[in-house]
mmCIF file of C-alpha atoms in Angstrom:
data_model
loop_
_atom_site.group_PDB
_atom_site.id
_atom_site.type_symbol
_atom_site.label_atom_id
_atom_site.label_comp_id
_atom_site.label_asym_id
_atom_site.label_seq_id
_atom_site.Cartn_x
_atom_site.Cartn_y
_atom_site.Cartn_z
ATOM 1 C CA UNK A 981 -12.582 -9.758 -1.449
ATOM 2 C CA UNK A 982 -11.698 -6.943 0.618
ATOM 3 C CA UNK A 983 -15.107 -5.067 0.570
ATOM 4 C CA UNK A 984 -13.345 -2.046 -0.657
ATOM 5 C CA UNK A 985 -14.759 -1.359 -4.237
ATOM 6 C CA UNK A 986 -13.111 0.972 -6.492
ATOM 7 C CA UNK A 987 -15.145 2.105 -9.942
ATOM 8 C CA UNK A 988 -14.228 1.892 -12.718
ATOM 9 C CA UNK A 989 -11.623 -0.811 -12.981
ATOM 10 C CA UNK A 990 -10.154 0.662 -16.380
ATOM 11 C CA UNK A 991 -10.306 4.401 -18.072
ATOM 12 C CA UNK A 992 -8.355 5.152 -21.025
ATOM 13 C CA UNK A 993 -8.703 9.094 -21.427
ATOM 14 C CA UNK A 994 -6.583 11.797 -23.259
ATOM 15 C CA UNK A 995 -4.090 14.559 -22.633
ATOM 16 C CA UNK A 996 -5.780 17.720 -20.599
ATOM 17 C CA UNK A 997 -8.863 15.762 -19.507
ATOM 18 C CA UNK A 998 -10.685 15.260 -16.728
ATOM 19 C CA UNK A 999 -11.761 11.834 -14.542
ATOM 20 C CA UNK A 1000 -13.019 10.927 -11.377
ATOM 21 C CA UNK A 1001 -12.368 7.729 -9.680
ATOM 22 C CA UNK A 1002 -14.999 6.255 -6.693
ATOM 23 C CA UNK A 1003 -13.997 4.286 -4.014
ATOM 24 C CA UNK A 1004 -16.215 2.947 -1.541
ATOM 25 C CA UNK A 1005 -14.666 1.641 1.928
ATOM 26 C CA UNK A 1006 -15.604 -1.214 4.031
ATOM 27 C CA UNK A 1007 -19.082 -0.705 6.093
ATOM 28 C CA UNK A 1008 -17.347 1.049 9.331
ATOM 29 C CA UNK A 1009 -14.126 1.523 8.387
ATOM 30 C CA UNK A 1010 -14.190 5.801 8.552
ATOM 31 C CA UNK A 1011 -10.565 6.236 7.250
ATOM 32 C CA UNK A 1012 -9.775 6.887 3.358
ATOM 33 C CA UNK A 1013 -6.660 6.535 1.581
ATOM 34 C CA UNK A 1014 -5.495 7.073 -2.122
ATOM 35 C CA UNK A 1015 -1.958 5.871 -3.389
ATOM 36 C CA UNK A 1016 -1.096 5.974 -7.031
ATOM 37 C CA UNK A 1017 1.078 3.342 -8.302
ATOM 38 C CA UNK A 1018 3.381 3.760 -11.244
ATOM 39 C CA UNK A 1019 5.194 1.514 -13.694
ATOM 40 C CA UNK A 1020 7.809 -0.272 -11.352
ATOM 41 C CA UNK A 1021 7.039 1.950 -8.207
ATOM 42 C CA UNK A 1022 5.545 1.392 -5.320
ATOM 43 C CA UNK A 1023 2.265 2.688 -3.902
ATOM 44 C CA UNK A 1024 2.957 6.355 -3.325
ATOM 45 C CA UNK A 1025 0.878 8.087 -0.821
ATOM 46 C CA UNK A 1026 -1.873 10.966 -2.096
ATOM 47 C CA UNK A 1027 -3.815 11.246 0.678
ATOM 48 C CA UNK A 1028 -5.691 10.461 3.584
ATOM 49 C CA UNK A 1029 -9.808 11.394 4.913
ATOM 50 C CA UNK A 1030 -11.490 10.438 8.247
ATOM 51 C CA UNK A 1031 -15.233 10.780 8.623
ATOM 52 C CA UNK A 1032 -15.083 13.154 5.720
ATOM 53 C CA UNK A 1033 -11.952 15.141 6.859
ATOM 54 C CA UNK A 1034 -8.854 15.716 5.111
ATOM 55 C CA UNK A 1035 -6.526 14.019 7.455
ATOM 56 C CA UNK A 1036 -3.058 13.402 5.838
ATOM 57 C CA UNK A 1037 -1.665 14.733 2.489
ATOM 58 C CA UNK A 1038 1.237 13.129 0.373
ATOM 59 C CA UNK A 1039 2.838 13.751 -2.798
ATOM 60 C CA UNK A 1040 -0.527 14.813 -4.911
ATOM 61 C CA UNK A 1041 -0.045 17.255 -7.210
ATOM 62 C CA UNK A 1042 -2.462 20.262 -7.275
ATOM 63 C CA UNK A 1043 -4.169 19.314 -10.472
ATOM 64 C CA UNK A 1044 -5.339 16.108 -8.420
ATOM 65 C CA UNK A 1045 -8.317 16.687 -5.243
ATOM 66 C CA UNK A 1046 -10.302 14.297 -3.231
ATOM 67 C CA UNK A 1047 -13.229 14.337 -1.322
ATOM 68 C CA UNK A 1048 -14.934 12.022 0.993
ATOM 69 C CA UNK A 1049 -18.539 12.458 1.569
ATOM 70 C CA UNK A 1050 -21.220 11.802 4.277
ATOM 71 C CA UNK A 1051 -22.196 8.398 3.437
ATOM 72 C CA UNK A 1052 -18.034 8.188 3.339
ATOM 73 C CA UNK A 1053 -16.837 6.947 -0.090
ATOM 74 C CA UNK A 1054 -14.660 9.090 -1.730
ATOM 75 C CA UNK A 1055 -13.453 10.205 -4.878
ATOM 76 C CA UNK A 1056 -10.415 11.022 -6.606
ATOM 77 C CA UNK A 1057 -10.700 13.749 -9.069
ATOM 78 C CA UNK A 1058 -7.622 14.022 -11.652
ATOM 79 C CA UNK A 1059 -7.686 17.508 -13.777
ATOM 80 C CA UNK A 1060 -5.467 18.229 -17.060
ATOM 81 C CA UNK A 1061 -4.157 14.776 -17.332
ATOM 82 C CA UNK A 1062 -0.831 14.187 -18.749
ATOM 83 C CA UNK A 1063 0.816 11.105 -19.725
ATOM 84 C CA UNK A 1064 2.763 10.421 -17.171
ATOM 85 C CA UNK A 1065 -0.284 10.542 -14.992
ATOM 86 C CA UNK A 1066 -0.720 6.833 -16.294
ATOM 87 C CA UNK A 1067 -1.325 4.544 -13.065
ATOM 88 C CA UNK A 1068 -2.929 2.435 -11.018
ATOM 89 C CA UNK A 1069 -4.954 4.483 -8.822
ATOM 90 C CA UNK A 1070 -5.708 2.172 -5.317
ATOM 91 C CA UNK A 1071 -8.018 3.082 -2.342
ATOM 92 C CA UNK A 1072 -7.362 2.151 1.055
ATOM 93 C CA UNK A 1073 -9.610 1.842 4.102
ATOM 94 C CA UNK A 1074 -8.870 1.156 7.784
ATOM 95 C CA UNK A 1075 -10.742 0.717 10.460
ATOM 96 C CA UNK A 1076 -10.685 2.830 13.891
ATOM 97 C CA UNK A 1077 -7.829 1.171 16.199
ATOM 98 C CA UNK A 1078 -6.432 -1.016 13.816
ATOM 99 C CA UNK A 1079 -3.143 0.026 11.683
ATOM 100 C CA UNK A 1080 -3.816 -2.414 8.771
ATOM 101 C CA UNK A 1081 -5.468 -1.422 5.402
ATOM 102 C CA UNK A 1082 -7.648 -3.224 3.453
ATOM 103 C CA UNK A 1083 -7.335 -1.950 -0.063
ATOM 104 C CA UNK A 1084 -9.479 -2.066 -3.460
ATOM 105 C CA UNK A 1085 -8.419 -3.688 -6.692
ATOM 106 C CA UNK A 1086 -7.675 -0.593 -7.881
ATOM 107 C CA UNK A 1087 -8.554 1.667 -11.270
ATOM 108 C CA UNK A 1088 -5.995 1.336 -13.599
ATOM 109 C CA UNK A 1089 -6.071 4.892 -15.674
ATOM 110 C CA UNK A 1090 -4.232 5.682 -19.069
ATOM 111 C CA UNK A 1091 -3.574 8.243 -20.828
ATOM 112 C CA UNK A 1092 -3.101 8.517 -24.049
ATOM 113 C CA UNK B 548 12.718 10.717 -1.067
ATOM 114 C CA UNK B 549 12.044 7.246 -0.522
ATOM 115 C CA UNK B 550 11.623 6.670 3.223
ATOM 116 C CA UNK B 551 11.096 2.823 2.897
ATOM 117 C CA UNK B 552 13.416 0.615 0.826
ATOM 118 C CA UNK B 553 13.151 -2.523 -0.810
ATOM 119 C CA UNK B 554 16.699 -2.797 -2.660
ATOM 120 C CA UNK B 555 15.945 -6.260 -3.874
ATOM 121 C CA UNK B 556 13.437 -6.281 -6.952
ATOM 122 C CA UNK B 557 13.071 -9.572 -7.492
ATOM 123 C CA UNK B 558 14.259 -13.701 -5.374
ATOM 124 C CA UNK B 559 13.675 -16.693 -6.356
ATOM 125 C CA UNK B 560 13.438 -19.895 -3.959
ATOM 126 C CA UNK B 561 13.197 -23.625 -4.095
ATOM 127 C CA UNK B 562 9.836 -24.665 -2.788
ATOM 128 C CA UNK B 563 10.585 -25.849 1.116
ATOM 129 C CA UNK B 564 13.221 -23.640 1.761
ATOM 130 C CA UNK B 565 13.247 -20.175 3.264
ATOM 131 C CA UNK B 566 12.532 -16.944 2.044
ATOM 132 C CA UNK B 567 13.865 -14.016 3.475
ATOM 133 C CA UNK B 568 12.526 -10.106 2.173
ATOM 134 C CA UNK B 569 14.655 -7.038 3.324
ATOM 135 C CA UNK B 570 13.299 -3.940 3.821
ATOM 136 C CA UNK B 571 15.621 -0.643 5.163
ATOM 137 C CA UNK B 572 13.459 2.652 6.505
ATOM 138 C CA UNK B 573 14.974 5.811 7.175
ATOM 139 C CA UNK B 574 12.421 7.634 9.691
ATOM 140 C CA UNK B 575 13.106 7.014 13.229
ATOM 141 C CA UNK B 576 9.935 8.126 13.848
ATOM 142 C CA UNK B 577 7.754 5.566 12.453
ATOM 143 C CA UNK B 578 6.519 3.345 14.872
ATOM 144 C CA UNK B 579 4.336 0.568 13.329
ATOM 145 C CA UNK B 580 5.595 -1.380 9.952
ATOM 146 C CA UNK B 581 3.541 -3.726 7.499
ATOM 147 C CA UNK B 582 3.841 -6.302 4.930
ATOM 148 C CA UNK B 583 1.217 -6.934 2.339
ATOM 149 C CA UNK B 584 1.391 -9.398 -0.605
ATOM 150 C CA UNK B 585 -0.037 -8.302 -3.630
ATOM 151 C CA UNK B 586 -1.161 -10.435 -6.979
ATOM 152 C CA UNK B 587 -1.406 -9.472 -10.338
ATOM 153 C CA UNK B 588 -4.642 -7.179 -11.058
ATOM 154 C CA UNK B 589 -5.429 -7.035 -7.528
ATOM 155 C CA UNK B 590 -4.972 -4.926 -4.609
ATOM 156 C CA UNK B 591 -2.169 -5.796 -2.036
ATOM 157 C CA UNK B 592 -3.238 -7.570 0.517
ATOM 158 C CA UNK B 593 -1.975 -7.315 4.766
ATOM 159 C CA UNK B 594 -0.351 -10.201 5.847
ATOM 160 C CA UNK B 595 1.864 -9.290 8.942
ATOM 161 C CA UNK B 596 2.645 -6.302 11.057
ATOM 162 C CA UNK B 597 4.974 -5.085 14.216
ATOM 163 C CA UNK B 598 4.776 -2.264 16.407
ATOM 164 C CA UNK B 599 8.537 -0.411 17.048
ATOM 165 C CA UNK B 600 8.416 -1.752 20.725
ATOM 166 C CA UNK B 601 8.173 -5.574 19.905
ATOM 167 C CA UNK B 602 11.404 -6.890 17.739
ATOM 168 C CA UNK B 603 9.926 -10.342 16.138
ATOM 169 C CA UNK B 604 5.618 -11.154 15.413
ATOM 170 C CA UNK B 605 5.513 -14.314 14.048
ATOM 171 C CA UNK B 606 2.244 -15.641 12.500
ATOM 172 C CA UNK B 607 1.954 -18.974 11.198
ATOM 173 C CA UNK B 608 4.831 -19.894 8.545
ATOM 174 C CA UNK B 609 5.465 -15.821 8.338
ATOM 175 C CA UNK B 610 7.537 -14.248 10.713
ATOM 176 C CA UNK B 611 8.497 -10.566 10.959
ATOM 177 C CA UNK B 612 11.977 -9.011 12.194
ATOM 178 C CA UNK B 613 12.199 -5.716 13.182
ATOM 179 C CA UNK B 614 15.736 -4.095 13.870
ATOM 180 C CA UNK B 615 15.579 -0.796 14.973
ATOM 181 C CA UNK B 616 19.128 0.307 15.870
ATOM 182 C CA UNK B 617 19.874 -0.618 11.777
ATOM 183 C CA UNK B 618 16.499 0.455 10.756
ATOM 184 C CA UNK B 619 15.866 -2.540 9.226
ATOM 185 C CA UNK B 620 12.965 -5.164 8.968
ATOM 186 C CA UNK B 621 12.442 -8.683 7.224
ATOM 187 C CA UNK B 622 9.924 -10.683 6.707
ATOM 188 C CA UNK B 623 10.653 -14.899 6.719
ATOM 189 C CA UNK B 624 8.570 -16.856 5.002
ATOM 190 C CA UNK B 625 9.080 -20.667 5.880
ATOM 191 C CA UNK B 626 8.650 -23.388 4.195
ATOM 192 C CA UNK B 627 7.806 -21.104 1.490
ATOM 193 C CA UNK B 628 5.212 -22.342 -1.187
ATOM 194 C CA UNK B 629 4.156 -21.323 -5.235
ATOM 195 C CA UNK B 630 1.465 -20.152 -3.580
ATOM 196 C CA UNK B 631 3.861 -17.215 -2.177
ATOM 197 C CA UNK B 632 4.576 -16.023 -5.278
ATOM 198 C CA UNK B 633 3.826 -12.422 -5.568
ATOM 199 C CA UNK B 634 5.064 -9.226 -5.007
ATOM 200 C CA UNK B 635 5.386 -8.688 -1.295
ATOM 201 C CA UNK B 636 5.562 -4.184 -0.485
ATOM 202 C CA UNK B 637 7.002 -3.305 3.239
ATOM 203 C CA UNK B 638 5.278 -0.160 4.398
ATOM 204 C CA UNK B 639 5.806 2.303 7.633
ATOM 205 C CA UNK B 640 3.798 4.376 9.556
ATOM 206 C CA UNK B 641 3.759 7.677 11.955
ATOM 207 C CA UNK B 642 0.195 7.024 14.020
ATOM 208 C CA UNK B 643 -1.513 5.341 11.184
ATOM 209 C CA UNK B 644 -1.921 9.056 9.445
ATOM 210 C CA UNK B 645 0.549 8.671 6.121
ATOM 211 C CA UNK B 646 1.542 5.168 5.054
ATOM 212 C CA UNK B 647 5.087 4.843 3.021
ATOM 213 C CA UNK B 648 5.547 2.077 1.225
ATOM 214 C CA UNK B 649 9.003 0.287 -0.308
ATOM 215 C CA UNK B 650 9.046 -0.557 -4.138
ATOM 216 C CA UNK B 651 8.227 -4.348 -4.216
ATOM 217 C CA UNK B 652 10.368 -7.405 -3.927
ATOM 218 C CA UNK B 653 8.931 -9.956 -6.429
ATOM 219 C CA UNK B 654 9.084 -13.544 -5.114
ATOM 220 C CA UNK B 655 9.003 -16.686 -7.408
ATOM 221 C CA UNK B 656 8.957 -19.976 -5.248
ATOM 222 C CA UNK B 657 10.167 -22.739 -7.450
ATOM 223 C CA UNK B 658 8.309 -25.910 -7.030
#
């Protein structure tokens, strides 16, 4: 267990909807990351938040936006879904002075 | 464009022997590199790391190999176990801002 938690674990949704996806870091750990991982891919990065700053942005697309609040989870909010938005959706946090990640078990999202 | 490259999807290795995972990285500027192992329906996992100014971390039966004139790192796994089996990601970093990650080499250790 790496005391990340993502919610939910599975979300089968349709064409042009809307979803949210929670993560909630390790106690401490002030850094966020999202990566969405695709059939045969690897993780691509979305983006990053410290302390409830956008720090770092990848390759999310503009129907996609994150936020990481005070008591520092974060969410991932995914907008007019399309099929090939079909993923696993993992969170990542890290602690201050330490380059490794500890990462959730991730939300695997269809769309159908 | 894929900054971090794992060109070999998938090895296979007799249980004892070594196992040896290539990864090839195209940034000059990243200057700390990863490995994580990752199971089916769970979240990959850190096992190893190097900074750009060492050139070899070893830890335990993994050991990590960092190349920087060919932009090139490895991780050795020995004597590899089942227990390895997985899929093992290579990942870089500028300052520990924006991770890139390679596509996965799958490992099957053969008992």
């Amino acid at each position: 267990d790496s005391g990340v938690t993502q919610t939910p674990k599975h979300l089968i949704t349709a064409t042009g909807q809307r979803v949210t996806l929670r993560c909630s870091p390790r106690s401490g750990d002030l850094s966020v990351y999202w990566y969405q991982q695709s059939l045969d891919q690897g993780l691509q990065f979305l983006i990053q938040y410290y302390n409830g700053e956008e720090r770092a942005k990848g390759n999310i697309l503009e129907r996609f936006s994150a936020q990481q609040f005070p008591d520092l989870h974060s969410e991932l909010n995914l907008s007019s879904l399309e099929l090939g938005d079909s993923a696993l959706y993992f969170c990542a946090s890290r602690p201050s002075g330490n380059n490794e990640q500890f990462f959730g078990p991730g939300t695997r999202l269809t769309v159908l | 464009d894929q900054q971090v490259k794992q060109n070999s999807p998938s090895l296979s290795v007799q249980e004892g022997r070594i196992s040896i995972l290539n990864c090839d990285y195209t940034n000059s500027m990243f200057d700390y590199f990863l490995w994580y192992k990752k199971y089916p329906a769970e979240g990959p996992t850190f096992l190893i790391s190097i900074s750009s100014i060492k050139d070899k971390n070893e830890d335990g039966r993994f050991t990590v190999f960092l190349n920087k004139s060919a932009k090139h790192l490895s991780l050795h796994i020995v004597p590899s176990q089942p227990g390895d089996s997985a899929v093992y990601f290579c990942a870089a970093s500028v300052t520990g801002n924006q991770f890139y990650f390679g596509t996965g080499t799958s490992l099957t250790v053969i008992p």
